Short mmCIF file of C-alpha atoms in Angstrom, two decimals:
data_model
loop_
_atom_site.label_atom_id
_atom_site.label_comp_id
_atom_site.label_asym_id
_atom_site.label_seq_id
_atom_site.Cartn_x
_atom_site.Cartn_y
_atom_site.Cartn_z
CA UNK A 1113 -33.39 0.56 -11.64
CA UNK A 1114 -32.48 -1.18 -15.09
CA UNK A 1115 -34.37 -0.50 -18.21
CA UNK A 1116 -36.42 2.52 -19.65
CA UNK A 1117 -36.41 5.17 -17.12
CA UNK A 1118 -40.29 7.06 -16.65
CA UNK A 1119 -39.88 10.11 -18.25
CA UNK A 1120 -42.42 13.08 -17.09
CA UNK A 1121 -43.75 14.69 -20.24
CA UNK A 1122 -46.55 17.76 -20.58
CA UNK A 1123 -49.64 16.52 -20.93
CA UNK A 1124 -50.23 18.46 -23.89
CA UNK A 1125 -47.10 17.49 -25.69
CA UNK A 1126 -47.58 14.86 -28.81
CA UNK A 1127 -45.69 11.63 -28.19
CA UNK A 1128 -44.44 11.72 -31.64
CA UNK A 1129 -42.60 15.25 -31.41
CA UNK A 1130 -38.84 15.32 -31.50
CA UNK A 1131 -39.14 16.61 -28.03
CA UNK A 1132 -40.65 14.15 -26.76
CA UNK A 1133 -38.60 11.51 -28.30
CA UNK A 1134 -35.36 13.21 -27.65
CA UNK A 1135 -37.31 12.73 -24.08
CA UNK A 1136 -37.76 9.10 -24.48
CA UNK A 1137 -34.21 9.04 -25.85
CA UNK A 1138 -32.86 10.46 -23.21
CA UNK A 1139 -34.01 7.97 -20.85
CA UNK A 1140 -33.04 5.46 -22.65
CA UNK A 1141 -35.42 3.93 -25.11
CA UNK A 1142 -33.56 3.95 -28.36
CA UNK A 1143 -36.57 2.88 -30.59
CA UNK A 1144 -37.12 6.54 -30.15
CA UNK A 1145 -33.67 7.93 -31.38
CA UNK A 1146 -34.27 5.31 -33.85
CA UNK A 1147 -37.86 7.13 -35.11
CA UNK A 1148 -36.04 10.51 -34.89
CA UNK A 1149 -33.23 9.07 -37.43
CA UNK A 1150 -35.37 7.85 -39.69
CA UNK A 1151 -37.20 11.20 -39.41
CA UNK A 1152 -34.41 13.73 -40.26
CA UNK A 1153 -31.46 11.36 -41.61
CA UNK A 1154 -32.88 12.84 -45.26
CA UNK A 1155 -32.90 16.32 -44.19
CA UNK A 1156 -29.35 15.90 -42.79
CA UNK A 1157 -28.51 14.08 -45.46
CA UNK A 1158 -29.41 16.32 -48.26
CA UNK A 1159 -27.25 18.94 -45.91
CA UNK A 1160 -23.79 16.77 -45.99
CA UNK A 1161 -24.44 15.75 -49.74
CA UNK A 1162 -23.92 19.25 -50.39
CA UNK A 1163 -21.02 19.74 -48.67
CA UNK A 1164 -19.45 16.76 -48.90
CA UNK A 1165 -20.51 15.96 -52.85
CA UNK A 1166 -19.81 12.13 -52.28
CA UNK A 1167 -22.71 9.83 -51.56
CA UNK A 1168 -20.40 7.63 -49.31
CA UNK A 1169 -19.11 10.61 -47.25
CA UNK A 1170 -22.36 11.89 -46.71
CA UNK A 1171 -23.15 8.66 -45.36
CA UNK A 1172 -20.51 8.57 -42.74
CA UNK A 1173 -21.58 12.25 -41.71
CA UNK A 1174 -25.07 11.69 -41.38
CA UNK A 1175 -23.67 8.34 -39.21
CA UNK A 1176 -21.34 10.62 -37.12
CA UNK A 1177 -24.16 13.13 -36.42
CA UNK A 1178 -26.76 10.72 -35.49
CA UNK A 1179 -23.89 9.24 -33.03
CA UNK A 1180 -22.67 12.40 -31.32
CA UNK A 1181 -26.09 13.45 -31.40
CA UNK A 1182 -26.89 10.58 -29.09
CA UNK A 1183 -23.85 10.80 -26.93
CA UNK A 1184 -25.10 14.36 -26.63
CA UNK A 1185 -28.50 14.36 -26.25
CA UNK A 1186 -28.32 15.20 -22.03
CA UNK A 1187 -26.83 19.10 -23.87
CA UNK A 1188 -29.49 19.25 -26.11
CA UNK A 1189 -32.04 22.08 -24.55
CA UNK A 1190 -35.25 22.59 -26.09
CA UNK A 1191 -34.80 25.94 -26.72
CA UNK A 1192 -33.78 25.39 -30.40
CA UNK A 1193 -35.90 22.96 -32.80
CA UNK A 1194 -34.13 19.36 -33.06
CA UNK A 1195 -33.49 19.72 -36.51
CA UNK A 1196 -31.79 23.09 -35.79
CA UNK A 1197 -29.55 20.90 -33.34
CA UNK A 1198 -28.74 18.50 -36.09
CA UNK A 1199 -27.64 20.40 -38.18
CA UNK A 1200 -25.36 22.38 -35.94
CA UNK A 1201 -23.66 19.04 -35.56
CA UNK A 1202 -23.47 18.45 -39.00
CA UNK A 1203 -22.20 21.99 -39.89
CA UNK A 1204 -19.29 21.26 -37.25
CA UNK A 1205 -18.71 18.08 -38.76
CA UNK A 1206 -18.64 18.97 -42.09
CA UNK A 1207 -16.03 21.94 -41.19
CA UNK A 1208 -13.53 19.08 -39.80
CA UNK A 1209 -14.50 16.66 -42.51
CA UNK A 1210 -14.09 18.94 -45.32
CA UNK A 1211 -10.40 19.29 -44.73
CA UNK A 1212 -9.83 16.10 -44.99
CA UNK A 1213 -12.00 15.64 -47.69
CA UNK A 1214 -10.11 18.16 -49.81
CA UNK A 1215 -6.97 17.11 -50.19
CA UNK A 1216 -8.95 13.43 -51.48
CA UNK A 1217 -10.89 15.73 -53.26
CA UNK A 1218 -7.98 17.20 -54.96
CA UNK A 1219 -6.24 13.72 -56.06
CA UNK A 1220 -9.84 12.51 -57.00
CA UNK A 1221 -9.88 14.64 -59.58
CA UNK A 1222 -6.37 15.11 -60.94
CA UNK A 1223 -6.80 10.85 -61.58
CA UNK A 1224 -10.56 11.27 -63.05
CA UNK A 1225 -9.17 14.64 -65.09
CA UNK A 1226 -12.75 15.84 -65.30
CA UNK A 1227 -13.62 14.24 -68.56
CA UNK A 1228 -15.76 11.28 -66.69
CA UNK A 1229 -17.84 13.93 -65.33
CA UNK A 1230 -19.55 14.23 -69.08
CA UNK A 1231 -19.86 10.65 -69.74
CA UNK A 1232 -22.02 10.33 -66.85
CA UNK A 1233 -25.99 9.92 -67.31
CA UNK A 1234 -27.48 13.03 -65.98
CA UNK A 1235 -30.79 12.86 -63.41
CA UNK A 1236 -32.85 14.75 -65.80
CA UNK A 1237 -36.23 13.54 -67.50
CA UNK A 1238 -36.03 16.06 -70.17
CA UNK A 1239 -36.07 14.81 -73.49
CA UNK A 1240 -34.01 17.21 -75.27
CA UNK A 1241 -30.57 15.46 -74.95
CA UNK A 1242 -29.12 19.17 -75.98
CA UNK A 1243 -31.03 20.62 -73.45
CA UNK A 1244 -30.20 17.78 -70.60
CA UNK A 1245 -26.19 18.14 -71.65
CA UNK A 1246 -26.59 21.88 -70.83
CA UNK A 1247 -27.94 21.26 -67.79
CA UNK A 1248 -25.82 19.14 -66.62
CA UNK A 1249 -23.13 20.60 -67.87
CA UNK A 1250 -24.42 24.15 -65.94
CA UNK A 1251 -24.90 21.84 -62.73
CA UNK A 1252 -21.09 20.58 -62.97
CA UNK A 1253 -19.90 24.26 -63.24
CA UNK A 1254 -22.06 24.62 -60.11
CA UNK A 1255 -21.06 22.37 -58.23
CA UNK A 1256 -17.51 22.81 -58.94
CA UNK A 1257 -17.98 26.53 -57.89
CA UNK A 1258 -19.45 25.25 -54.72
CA UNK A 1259 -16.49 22.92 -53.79
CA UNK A 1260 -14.11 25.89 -54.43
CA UNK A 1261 -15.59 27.83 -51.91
CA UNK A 1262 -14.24 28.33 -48.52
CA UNK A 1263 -16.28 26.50 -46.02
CA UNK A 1264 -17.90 29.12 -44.66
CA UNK A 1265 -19.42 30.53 -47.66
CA UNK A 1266 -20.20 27.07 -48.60
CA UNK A 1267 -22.18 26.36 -45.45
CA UNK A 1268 -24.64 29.29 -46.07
CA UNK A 1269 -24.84 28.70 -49.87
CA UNK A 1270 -26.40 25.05 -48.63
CA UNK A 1271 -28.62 25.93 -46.15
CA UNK A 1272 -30.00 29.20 -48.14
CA UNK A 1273 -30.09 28.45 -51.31
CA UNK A 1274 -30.08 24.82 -52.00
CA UNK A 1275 -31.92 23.70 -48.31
CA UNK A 1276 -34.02 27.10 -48.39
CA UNK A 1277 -33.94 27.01 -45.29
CA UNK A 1278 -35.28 30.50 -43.54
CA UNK A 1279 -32.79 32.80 -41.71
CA UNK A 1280 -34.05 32.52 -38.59
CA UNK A 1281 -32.89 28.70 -38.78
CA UNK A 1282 -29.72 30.03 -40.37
CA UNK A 1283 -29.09 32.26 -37.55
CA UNK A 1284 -29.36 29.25 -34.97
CA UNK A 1285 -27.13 26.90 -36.59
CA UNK A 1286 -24.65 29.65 -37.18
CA UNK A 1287 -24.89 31.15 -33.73
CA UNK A 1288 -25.71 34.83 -35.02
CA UNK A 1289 -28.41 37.23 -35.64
CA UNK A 1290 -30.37 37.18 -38.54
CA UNK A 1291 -28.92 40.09 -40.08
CA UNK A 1292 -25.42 38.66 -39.89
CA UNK A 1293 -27.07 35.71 -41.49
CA UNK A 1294 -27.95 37.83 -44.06
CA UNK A 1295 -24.73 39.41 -44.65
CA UNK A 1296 -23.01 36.33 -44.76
CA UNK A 1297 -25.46 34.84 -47.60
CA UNK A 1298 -24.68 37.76 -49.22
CA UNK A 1299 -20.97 37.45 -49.21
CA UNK A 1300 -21.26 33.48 -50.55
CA UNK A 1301 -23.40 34.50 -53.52
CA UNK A 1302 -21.24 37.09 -54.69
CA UNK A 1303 -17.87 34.50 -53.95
CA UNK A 1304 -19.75 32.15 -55.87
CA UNK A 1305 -20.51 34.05 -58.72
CA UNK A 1306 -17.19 35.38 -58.79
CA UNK A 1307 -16.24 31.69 -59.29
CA UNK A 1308 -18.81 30.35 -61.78
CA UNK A 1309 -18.87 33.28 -63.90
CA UNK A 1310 -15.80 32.44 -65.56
CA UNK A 1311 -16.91 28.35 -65.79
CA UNK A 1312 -20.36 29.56 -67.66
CA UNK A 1313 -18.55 32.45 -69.75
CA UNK A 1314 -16.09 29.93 -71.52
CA UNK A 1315 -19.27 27.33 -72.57
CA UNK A 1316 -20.93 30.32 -73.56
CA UNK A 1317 -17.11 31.12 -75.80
CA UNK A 1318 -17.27 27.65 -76.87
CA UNK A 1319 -20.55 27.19 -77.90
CA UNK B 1240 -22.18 50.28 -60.16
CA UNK B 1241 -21.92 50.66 -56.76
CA UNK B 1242 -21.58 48.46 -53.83
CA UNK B 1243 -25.07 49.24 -53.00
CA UNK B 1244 -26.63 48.60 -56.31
CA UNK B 1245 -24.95 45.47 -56.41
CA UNK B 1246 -25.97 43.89 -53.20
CA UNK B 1247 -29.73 45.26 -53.67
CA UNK B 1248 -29.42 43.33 -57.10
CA UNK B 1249 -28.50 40.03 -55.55
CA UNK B 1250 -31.49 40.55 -53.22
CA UNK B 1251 -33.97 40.66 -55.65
CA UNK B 1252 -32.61 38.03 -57.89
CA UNK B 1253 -32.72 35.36 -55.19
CA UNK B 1254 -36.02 37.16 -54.16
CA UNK B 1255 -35.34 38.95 -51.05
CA UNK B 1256 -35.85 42.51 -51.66
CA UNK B 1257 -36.98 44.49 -49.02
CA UNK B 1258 -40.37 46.44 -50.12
CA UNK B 1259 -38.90 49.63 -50.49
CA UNK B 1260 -35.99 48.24 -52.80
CA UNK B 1261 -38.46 46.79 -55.51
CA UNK B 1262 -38.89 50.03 -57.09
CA UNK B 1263 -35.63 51.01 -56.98
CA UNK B 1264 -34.22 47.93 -58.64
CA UNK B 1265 -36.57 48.52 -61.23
CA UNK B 1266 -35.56 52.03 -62.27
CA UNK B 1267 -31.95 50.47 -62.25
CA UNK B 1268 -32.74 47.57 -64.71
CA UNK B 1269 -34.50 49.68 -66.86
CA UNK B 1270 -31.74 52.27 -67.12
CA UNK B 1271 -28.28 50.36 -66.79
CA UNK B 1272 -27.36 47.35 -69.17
CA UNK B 1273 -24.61 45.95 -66.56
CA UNK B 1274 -27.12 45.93 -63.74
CA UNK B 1275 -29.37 43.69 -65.85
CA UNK B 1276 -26.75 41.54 -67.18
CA UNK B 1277 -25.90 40.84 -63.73
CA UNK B 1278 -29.39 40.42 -62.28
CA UNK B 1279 -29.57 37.92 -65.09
CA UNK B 1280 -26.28 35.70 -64.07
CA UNK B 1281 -27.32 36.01 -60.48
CA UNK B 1282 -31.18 34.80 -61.29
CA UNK B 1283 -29.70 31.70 -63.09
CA UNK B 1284 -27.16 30.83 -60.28
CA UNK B 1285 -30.28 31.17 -57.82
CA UNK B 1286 -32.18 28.47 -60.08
CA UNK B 1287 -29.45 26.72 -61.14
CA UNK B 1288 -28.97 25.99 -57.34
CA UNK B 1289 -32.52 24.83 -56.29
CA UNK B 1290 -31.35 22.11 -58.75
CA UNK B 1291 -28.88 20.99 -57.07
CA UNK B 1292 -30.72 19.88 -53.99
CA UNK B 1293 -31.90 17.03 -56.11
CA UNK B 1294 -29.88 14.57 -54.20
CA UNK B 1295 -29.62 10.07 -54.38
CA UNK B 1296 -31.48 8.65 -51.42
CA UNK B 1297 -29.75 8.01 -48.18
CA UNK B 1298 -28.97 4.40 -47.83
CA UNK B 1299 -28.24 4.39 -44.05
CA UNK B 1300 -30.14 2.03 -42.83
CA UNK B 1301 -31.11 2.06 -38.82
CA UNK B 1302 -29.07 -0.78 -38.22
CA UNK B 1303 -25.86 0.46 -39.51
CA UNK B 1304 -26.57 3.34 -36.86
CA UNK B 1305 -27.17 1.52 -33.63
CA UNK B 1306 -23.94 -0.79 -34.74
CA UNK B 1307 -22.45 2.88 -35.03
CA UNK B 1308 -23.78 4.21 -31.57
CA UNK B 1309 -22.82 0.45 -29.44
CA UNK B 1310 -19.19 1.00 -31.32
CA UNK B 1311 -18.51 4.54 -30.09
CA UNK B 1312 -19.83 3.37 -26.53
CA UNK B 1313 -17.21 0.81 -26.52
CA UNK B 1314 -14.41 2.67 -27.97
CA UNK B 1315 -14.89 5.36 -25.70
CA UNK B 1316 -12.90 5.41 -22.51
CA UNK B 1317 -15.26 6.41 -19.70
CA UNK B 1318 -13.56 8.96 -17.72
CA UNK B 1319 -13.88 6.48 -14.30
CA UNK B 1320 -11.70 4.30 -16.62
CA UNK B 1321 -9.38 7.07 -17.01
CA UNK B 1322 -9.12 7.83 -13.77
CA UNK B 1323 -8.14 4.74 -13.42
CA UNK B 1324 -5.18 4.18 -15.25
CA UNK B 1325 -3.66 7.59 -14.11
CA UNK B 1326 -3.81 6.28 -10.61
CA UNK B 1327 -1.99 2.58 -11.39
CA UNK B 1328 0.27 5.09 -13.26
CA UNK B 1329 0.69 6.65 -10.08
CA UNK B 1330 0.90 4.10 -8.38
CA UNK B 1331 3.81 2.48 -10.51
CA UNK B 1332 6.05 5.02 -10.28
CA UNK B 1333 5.03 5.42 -6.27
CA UNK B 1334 6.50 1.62 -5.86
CA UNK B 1335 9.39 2.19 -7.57
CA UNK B 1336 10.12 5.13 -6.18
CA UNK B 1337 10.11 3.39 -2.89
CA UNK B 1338 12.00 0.50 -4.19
CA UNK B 1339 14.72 2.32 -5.58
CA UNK B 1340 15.42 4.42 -3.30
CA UNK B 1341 18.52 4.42 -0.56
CA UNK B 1342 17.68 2.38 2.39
CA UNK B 1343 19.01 4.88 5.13
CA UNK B 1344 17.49 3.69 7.97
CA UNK B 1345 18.55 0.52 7.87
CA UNK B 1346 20.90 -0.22 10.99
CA UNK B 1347 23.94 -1.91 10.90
CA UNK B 1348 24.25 -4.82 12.91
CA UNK B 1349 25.01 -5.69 15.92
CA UNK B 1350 28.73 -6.95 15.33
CA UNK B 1351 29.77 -4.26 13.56
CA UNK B 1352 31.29 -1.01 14.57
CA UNK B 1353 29.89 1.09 11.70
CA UNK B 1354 28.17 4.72 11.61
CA UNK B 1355 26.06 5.24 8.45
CA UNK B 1356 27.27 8.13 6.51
CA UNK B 1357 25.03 11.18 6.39
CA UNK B 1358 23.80 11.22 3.14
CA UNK B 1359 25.20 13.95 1.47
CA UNK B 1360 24.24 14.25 -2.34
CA UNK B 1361 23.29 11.06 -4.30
CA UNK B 1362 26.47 10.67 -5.46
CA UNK B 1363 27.95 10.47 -2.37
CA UNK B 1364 25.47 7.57 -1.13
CA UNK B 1365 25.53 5.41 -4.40
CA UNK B 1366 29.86 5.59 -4.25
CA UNK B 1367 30.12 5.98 -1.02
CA UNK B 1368 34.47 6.73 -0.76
CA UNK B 1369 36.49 3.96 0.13
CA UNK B 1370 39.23 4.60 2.25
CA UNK B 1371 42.03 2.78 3.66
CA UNK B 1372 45.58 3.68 4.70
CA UNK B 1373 48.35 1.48 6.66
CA UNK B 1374 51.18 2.52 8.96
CA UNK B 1375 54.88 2.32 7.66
CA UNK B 1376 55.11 -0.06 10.95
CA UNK B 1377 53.23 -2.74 9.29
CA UNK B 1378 54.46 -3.43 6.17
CA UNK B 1379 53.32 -6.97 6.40
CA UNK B 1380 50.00 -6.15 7.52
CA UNK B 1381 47.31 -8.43 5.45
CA UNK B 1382 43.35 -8.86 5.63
CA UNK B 1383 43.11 -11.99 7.87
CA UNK B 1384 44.87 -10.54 10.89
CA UNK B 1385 43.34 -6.90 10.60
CA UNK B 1386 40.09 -9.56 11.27
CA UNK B 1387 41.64 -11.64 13.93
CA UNK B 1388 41.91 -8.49 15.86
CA UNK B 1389 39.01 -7.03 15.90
CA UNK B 1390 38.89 -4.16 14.20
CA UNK B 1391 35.37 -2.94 15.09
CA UNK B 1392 35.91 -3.57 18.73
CA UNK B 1393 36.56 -0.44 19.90
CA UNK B 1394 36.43 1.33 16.65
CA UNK B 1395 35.73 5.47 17.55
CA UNK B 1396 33.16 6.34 15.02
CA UNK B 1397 33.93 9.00 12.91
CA UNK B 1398 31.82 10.53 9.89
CA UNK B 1399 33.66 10.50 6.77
CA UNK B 1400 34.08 14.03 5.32
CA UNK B 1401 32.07 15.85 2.89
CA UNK B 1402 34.81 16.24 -0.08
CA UNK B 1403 36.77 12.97 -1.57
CA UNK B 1404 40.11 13.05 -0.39
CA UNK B 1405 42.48 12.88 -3.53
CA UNK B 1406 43.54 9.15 -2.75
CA UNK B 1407 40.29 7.37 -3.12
CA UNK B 1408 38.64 5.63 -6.04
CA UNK B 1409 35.95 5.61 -6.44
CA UNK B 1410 34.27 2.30 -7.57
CA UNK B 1411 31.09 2.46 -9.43
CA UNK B 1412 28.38 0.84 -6.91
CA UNK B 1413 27.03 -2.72 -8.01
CA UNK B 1414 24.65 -2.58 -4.84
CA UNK B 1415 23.27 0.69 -4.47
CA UNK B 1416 21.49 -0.12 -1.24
CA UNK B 1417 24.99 -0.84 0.69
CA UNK B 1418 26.08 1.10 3.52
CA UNK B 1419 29.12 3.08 3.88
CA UNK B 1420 30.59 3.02 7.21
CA UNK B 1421 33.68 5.04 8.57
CA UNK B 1422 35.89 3.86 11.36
CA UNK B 1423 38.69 5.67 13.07
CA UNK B 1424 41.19 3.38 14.02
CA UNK B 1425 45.03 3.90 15.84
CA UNK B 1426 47.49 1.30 14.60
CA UNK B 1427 49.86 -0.64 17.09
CA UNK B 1428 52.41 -2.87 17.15
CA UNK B 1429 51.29 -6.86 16.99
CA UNK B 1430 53.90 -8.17 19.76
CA UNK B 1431 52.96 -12.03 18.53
CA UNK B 1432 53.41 -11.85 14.81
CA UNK B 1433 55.68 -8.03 14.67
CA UNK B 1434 52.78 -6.94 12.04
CA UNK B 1435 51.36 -3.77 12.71
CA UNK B 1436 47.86 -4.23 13.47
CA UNK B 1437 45.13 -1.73 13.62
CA UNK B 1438 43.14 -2.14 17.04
CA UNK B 1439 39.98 0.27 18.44
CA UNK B 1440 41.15 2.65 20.42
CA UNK B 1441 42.63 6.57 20.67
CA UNK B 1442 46.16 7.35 19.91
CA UNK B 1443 48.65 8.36 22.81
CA UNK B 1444 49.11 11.49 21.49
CA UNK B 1445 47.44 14.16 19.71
CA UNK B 1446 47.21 13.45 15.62
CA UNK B 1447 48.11 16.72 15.34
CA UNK B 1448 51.59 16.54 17.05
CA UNK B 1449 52.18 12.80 16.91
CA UNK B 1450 54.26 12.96 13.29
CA UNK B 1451 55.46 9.14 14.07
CA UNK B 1452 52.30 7.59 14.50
CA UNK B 1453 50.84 10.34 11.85
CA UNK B 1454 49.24 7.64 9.45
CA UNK B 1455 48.03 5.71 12.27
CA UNK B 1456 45.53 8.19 12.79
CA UNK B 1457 43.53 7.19 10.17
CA UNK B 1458 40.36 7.29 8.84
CA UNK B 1459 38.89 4.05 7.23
CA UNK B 1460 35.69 3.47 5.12
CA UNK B 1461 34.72 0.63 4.67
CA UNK B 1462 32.13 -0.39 1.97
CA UNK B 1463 29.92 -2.67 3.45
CA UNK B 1464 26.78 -4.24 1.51
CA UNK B 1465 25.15 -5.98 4.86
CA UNK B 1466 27.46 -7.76 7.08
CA UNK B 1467 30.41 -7.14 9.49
CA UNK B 1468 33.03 -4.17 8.83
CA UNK B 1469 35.74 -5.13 6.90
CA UNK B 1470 38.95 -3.30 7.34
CA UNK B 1471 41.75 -3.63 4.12
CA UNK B 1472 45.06 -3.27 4.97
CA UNK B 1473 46.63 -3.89 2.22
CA UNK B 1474 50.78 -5.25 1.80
CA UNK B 1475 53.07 -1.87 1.04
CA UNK B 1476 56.53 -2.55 -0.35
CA UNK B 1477 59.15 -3.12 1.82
CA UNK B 1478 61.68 -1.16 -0.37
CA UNK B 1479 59.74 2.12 -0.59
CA UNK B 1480 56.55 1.90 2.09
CA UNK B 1481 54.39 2.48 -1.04
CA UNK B 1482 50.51 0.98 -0.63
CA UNK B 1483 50.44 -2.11 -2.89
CA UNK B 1484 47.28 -2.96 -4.67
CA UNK B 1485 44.78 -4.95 -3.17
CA UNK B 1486 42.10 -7.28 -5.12
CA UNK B 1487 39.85 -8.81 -2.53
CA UNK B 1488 38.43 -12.11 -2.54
CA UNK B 1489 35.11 -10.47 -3.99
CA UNK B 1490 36.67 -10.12 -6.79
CA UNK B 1491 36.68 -6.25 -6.33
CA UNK B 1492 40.40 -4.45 -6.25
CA UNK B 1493 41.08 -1.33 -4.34
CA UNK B 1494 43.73 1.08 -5.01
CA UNK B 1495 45.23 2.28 -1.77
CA UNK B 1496 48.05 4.81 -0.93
CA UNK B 1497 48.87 8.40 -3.13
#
């Protein structure tokens, strides 16, 4: 039989939930991956942003996850939420990119030297350009405490803290229980503070 | 500060407490200048990264995906594709095997008074010995006539023995697939031409006690690639009995004698 193969689906179920497009998917009709990309490709985007910190990287993740996620979709049980799934994928992914993407990282920076950083126009709609240059400035030091992180503090310091997302959700993508979520949140704030700290205490010296 | 102060700090700057803690983080603030200072770095990392999640919009457009998804389906090798090239693999290396290897069972033919050698080691059955020794009666002894008298006629097959006797060369094999034969031949006196010729047959007398006719007794090997045995007896010198050299009209030379 070529073509879209009849999938059975609960009466009760939507036709527009992930299941059953992952459903539809799975059968073959790629209109419906297609709807569940453009559904979550911001969600998983925001995800490998943060990890990643390059607009173009995040781009090829979110790519790569949306294609392994469709290569994979007969493993996908429906046990866990999609976007749960997702970002499993892109939490493995970004673990194998990010070692690539730190030694590029690394030469990225000794060529920019940091000092382009500041001449770029913040996002910010404040009007107070003193206010918007601390901001942005306290963002940088952020973000640069972020990317100094080990992966595995940096995952959790995404998905908690800059994703919010709950610790239940947490716990799925990780693979743990909550409470070991927990623990490891805890863990990546205190890293992270023990990395920032210094970046804010010498603006608060120089100022 | 203690561990425990510290960690139920972080809690209730990102807003986690648990309900029991809230009053006990209180009574710490209010009381310890360190514990604030920290809940105060900790409550601006905590809203300092909510900021962060402001992010540029995702430019991946649907298309770029399913050109994404049809590449990876080609690039990947299906595993029946796989399986595939492991058998012609397989298969390669099968037919070569079989190409390459010695051709014992071949048969000599028919005119030919030859005994395939047992193969022994590889060695033995790519260089199979070579070995060819003349009478002191028949100094004059040459190719042609060992031929005109039929050396394979009654030829008593003999198998050549494991170890290389001292005397023989070996010659590197150009045909690996050739067949080494060994004849046992008793040389006699040619009454027409007064050459000692070899002829089939068994000696008169034991090898073991006939000293005169000792190298008569010999034991020839003749490296054949397909045809007829060929049985060297190559020219000795007159002066001192002492094998000559032989070169063959193959091109190949033999060294014969010790």
């Amino acid at each position: 039989m070529v073509g879209v193969k009849s999938v059975l689906l609960p009466a009760t179920a939507d036709k527009n939930s992930d299941e059953a497009l992952v459903a539809r998917a799975r059968g073959g009709d790629f209109e419906a991956f297609e709807t569940l990309f453009e559904r979550h490709r911001n969600l998983v985007y925001r995800f490998a942003y943060q990890m990643a910190n390059k607009r173009d990287d995040a781009e090829d993740i979110v790519q790569d996850v949306f294609v392994r996620a469709y290569q994979n979709l007969h493993r996908y049980r429906d046990e866990a939420k999609f976007t749960t799934w997702l970002l499993r994928i892109a939490t493995n992914l970004g673990t194998d990119r990010a070692r690539m993407f730190t030694r590029r990282n690394q030469l990225e920076q000794q060529e920019a030297s940091g000092a382009l950083s500041w001449m770029t126009v913040g996002t910010s709609t404040l009007d107070d350009a003193e206010q918007n240059l601390e901001r942005d400035w306290k963002q940088n030091a952020l973000r640069a405490g972020i990317e100094a992180l080990p992966d595995h503090h940096r995952k959790v310091i995404v998905m908690r803290d800059i994703q919010e997302l709950d610790y239940d959700t947490i716990s799925s993508i990780l693979g743990c229980t909550v409470g070991g979520a927990k623990l490891r949140v805890l863990r990546a704030r205190r890293a992270l503070r023990d990395r920032v700290a210094p970046l804010l205490g010498e603006r608060q010296v120089n100022v | 500060m203690n561990q425990r102060d510290h960690d139920m700090i972080v809690r209730a700057a990102y807003g986690e407490s648990e309900p029991g803690e809230k009053a006990a983080v209180e009574a710490l603030l209010s009381r310890d200048i360190e514990a604030r200072e920290l809940y105060e770095e900790y409550a601006g990392l905590q809203s300092g990264l909510r900021e962060l999640d402001n992010v540029p919009a995702c430019q991946l457009s649907t298309e770029r995906l399913r050109l994404a998804v049809l590449n990876s389906q080609v690039r990947r090798p299906s595993p029946l594709r796989l399986y595939w090239g492991y058998g012609l693999a397989a298969a390669c290396l099968a037919v070569g095997f079989v190409a390459l290897r010695p051709q014992a069972g071949i048969q000599p033919s028919a005119n030919t008074a030859t005994t395939i050698v047992p193969k022994t080691t590889p060695l033995d059955v790519a260089n199979p010995p070579v070995v060819a020794t003349t009478t002191p009666e028949s100094p004059t002894a040459d190719l042609a006539h060992v031929m005109e008298n039929g050396a394979g006629d009654k030829a008593v097959e003999a198998v050549a023995p494991p170890t290389r006797p001292r005397s023989i060369r070996h010659k590197p094999s150009a045909l690996p697939m050739a067949k080494a034969s060994v004849v046992e031949k008793t040389a006699v006196d040619d009454t027409n031409t007064g050459r000692s010729a070899v002829v089939g047959g068994q000696p008169a007398t034991s090898p073991a006690t006939d000293y005169a006719n000792r190298d008569a007794n010999m034991v020839v090997a003749t490296y054949v690639p397909e045809g007829p045995v060929v049985v060297v007896q190559p020219e000795t010198d007159p002066r001192t009995g002492a094998a000559l050299a032989f070169e063959s009209n193959h091109g190949s030379d033999f060294v014969f004698g010790g």
